[in-house]
mmCIF file of C-alpha atoms in Angstrom:
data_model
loop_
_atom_site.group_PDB
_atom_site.id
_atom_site.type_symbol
_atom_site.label_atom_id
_atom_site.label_comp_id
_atom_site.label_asym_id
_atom_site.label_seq_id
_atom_site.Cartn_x
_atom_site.Cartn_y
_atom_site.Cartn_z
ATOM 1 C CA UNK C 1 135.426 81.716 65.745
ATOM 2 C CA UNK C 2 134.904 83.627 62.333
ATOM 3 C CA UNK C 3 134.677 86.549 64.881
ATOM 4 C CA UNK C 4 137.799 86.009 66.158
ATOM 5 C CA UNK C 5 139.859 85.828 62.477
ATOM 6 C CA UNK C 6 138.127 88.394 61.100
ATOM 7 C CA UNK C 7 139.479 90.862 63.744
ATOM 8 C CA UNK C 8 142.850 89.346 63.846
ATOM 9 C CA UNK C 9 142.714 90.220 59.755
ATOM 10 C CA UNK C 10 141.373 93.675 60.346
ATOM 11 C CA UNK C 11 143.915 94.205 63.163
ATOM 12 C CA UNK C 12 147.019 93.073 60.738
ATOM 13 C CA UNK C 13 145.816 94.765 57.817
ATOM 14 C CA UNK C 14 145.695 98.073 60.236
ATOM 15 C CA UNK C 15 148.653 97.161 61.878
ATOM 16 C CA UNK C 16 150.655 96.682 58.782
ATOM 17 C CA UNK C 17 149.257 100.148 57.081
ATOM 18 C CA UNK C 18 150.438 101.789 60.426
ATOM 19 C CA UNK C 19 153.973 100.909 60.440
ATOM 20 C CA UNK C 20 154.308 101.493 56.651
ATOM 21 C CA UNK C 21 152.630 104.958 57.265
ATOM 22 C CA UNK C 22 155.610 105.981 59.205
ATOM 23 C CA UNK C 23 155.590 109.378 57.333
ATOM 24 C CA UNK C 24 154.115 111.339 54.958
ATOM 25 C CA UNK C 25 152.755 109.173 52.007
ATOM 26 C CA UNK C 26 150.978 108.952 48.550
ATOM 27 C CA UNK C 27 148.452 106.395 47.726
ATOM 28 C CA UNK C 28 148.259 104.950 44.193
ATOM 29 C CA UNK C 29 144.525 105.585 44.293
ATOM 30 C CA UNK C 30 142.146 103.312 42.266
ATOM 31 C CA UNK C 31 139.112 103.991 44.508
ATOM 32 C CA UNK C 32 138.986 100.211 44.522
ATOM 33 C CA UNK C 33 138.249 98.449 48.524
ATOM 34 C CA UNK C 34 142.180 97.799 48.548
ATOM 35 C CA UNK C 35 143.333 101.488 47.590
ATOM 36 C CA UNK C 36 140.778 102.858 49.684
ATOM 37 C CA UNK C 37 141.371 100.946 53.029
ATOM 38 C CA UNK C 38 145.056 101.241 52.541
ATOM 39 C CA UNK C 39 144.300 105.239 52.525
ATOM 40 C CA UNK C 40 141.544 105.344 54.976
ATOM 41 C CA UNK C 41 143.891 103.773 57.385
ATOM 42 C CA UNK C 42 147.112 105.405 56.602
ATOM 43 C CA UNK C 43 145.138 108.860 57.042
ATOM 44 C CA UNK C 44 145.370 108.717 60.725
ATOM 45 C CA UNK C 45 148.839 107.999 61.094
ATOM 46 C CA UNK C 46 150.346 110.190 58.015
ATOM 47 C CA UNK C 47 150.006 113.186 55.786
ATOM 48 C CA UNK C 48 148.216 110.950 52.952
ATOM 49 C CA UNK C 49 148.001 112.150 49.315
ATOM 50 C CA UNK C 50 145.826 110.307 47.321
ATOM 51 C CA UNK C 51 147.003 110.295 43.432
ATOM 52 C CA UNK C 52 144.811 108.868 40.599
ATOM 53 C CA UNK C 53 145.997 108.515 37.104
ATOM 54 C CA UNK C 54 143.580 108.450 33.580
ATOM 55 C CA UNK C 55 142.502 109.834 30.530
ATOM 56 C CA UNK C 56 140.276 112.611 30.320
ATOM 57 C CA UNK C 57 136.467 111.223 30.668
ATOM 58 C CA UNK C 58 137.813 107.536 31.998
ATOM 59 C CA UNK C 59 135.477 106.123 34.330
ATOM 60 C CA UNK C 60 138.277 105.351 36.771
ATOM 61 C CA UNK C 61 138.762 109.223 37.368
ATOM 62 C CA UNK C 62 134.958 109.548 38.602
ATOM 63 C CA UNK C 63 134.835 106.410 40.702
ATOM 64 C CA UNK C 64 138.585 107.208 42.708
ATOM 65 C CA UNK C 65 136.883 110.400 42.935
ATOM 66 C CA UNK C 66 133.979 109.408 44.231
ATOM 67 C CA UNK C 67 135.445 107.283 46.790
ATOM 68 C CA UNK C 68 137.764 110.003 48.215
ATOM 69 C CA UNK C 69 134.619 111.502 48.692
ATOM 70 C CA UNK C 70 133.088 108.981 50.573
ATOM 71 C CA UNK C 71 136.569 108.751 52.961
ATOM 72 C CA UNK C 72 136.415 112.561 53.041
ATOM 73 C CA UNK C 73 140.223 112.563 51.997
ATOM 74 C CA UNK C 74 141.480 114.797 49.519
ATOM 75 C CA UNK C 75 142.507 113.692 45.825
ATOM 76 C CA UNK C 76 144.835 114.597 43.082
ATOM 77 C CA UNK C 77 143.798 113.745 39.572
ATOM 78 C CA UNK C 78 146.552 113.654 37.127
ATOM 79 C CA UNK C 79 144.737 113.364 32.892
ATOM 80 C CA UNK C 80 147.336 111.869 30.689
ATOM 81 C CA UNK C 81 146.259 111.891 27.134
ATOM 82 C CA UNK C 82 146.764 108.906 25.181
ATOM 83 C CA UNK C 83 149.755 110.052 23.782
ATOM 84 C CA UNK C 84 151.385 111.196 26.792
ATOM 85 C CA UNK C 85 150.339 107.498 27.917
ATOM 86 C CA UNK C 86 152.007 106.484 25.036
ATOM 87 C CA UNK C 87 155.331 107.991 25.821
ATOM 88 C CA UNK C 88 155.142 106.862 29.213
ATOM 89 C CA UNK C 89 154.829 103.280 28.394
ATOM 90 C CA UNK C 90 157.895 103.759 26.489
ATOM 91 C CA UNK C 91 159.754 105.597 29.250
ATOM 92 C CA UNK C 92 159.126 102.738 31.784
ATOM 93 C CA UNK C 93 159.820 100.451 28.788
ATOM 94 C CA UNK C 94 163.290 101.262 28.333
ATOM 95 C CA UNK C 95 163.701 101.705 32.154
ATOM 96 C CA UNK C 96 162.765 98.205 33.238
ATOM 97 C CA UNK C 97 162.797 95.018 31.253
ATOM 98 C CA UNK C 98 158.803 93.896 31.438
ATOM 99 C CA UNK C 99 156.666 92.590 29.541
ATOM 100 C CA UNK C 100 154.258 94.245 27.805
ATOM 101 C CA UNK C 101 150.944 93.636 29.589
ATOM 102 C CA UNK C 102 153.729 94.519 32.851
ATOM 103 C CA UNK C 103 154.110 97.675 31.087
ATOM 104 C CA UNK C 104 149.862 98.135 30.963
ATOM 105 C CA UNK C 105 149.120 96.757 34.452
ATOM 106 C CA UNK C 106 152.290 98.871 35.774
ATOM 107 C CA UNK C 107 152.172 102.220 33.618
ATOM 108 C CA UNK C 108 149.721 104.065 36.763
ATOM 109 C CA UNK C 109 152.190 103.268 39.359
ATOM 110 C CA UNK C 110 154.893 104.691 37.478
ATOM 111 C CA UNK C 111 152.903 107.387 36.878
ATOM 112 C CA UNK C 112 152.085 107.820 40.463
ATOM 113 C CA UNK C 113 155.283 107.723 41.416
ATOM 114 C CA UNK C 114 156.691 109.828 38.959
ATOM 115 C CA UNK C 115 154.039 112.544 40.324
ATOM 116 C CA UNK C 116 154.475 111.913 44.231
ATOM 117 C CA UNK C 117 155.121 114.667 46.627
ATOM 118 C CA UNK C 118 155.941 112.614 49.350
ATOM 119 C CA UNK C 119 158.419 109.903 48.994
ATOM 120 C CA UNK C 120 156.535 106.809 50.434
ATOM 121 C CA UNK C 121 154.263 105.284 48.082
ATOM 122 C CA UNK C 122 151.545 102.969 49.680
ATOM 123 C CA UNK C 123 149.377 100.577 47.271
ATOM 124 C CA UNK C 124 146.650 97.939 47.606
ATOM 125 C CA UNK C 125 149.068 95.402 46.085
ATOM 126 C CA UNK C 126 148.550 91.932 47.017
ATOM 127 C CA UNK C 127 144.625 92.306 47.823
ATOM 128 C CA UNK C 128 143.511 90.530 44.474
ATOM 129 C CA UNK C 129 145.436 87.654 44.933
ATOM 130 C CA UNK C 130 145.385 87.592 48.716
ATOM 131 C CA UNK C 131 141.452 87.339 48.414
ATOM 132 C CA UNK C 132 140.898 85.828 45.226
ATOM 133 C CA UNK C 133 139.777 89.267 43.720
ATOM 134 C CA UNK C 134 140.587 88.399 40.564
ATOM 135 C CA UNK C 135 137.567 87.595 38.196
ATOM 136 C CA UNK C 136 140.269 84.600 36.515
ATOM 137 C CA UNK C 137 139.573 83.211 40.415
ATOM 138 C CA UNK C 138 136.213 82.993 40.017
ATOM 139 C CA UNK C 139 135.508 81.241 36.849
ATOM 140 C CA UNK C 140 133.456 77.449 37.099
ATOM 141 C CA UNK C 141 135.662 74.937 36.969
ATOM 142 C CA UNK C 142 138.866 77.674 38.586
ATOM 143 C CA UNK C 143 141.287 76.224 41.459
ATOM 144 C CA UNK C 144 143.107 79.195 42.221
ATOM 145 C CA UNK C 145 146.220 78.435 44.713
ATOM 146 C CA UNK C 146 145.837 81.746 46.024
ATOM 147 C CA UNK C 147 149.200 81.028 48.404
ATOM 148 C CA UNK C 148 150.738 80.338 44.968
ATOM 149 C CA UNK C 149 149.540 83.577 43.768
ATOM 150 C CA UNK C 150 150.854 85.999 46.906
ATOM 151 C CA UNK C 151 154.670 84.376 46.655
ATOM 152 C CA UNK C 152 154.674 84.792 43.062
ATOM 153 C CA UNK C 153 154.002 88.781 43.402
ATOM 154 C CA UNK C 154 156.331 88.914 46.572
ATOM 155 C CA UNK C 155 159.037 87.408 44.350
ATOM 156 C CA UNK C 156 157.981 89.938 41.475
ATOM 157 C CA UNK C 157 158.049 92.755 43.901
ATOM 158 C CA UNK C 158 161.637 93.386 43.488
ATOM 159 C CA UNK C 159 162.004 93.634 39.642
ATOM 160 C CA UNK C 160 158.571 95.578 39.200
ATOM 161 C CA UNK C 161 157.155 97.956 41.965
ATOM 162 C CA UNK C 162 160.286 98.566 44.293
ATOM 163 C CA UNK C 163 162.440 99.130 40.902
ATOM 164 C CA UNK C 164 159.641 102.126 40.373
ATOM 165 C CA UNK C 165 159.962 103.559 43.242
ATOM 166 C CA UNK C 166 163.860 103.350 43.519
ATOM 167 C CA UNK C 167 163.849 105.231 40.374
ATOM 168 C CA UNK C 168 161.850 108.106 41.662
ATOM 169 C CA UNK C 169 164.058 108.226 44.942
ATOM 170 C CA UNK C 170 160.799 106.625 46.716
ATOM 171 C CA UNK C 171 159.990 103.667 48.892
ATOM 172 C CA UNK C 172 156.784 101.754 47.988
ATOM 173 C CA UNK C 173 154.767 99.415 50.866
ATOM 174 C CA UNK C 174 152.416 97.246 50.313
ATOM 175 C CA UNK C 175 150.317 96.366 53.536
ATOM 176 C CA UNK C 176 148.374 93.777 51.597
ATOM 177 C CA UNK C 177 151.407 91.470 51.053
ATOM 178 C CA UNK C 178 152.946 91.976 54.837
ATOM 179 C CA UNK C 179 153.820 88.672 56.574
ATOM 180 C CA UNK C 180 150.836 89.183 59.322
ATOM 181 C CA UNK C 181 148.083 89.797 56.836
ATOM 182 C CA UNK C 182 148.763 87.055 54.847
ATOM 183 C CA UNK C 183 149.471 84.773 57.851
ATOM 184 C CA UNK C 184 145.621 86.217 58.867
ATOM 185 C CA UNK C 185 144.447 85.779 55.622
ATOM 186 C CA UNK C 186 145.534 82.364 55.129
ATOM 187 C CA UNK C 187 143.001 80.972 57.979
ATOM 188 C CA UNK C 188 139.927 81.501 55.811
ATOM 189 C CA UNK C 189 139.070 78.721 52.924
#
């Protein structure tokens, strides 16, 4: 039986990166498992950039790196120094009302899509909470409602990641949060 859901998963996840992959596309790239299957699978269906946003020496540069590597899929770096980072935060600031840690967790997918050459963006959006990826998930004594977790970033969706992409004439997708992954996902405890 754990056969049997695990392919259904695999199939949706693949399934879902497919039909968002319905052209040429940009990854935000993390190197993470999520960024990485999202671009592994959306190679063979689309032209796939892979974009990675740091700060010159960040360990995030090497590892996204590293990764494309490993998926033998090519990679654009883009260094922002801090006070380029700085200016950024305060351009997506003053374009969308977020919080500040919104501002932080969102600044490299406004980045990304700011520096996109194709006007799809994919991201692994969704697989933290999805999965319980999240250390916060994994504390003693945590309950995550992990359910609780994917309608609450469905619902933020909207305001946040789609507003991004809308102002950089883009579309975003996020394969993670599609209706038949989290319908697969749901069947494990």
């Amino acid at each position: 039986m754990g056969d049997a859901r695990i392919a259904q998963l695999a199939s949706a996840i693949e399934t879902a990166v497919a039909a968002a992959a319905s052209g040429p596309a940009t990854v935000a790239f993390s190197g993470g498992v999520d960024s990485s299957l999202v671009a592994m699978l959306a190679s063979s269906h689309a032209e796939t950039e892979l974009l990675v946003v740091g700060t010159p020496g960040a360990h995030d540069l090497a590892a996204a790196e590293e990764s494309a590597a490993l998926l033998d899929l090519n990679i654009s770096r883009l260094e922002i120094s801090p006070t380029q980072m700085v200016a950024a935060s305060q351009e997506l600031a003053a374009t969308l009302r977020l919080s500040q840690q919104e501002v932080e967790f969102l600044l490299p997918f406004w980045l990304v899509a700011r520096e996109a050459t194709h006007p799809l963006l994919l991201c692994g959006q969704g697989a933290d909470e999805l999965f319980g990826g999240y250390e916060r998930f994994r504390r003693p004594g945590a309950a995550p409602d992990l359910a609780a977790e994917v309608a609450e970033l469905q619902a933020r969706l909207p305001q946040r990641e789609e507003a991004i992409a809308r102002h950089f004439a883009a579309e975003v997708a996020c394969p993670f949060l599609d209706a038949s992954v989290v319908a697969a996902a749901e069947v494990f405890p």
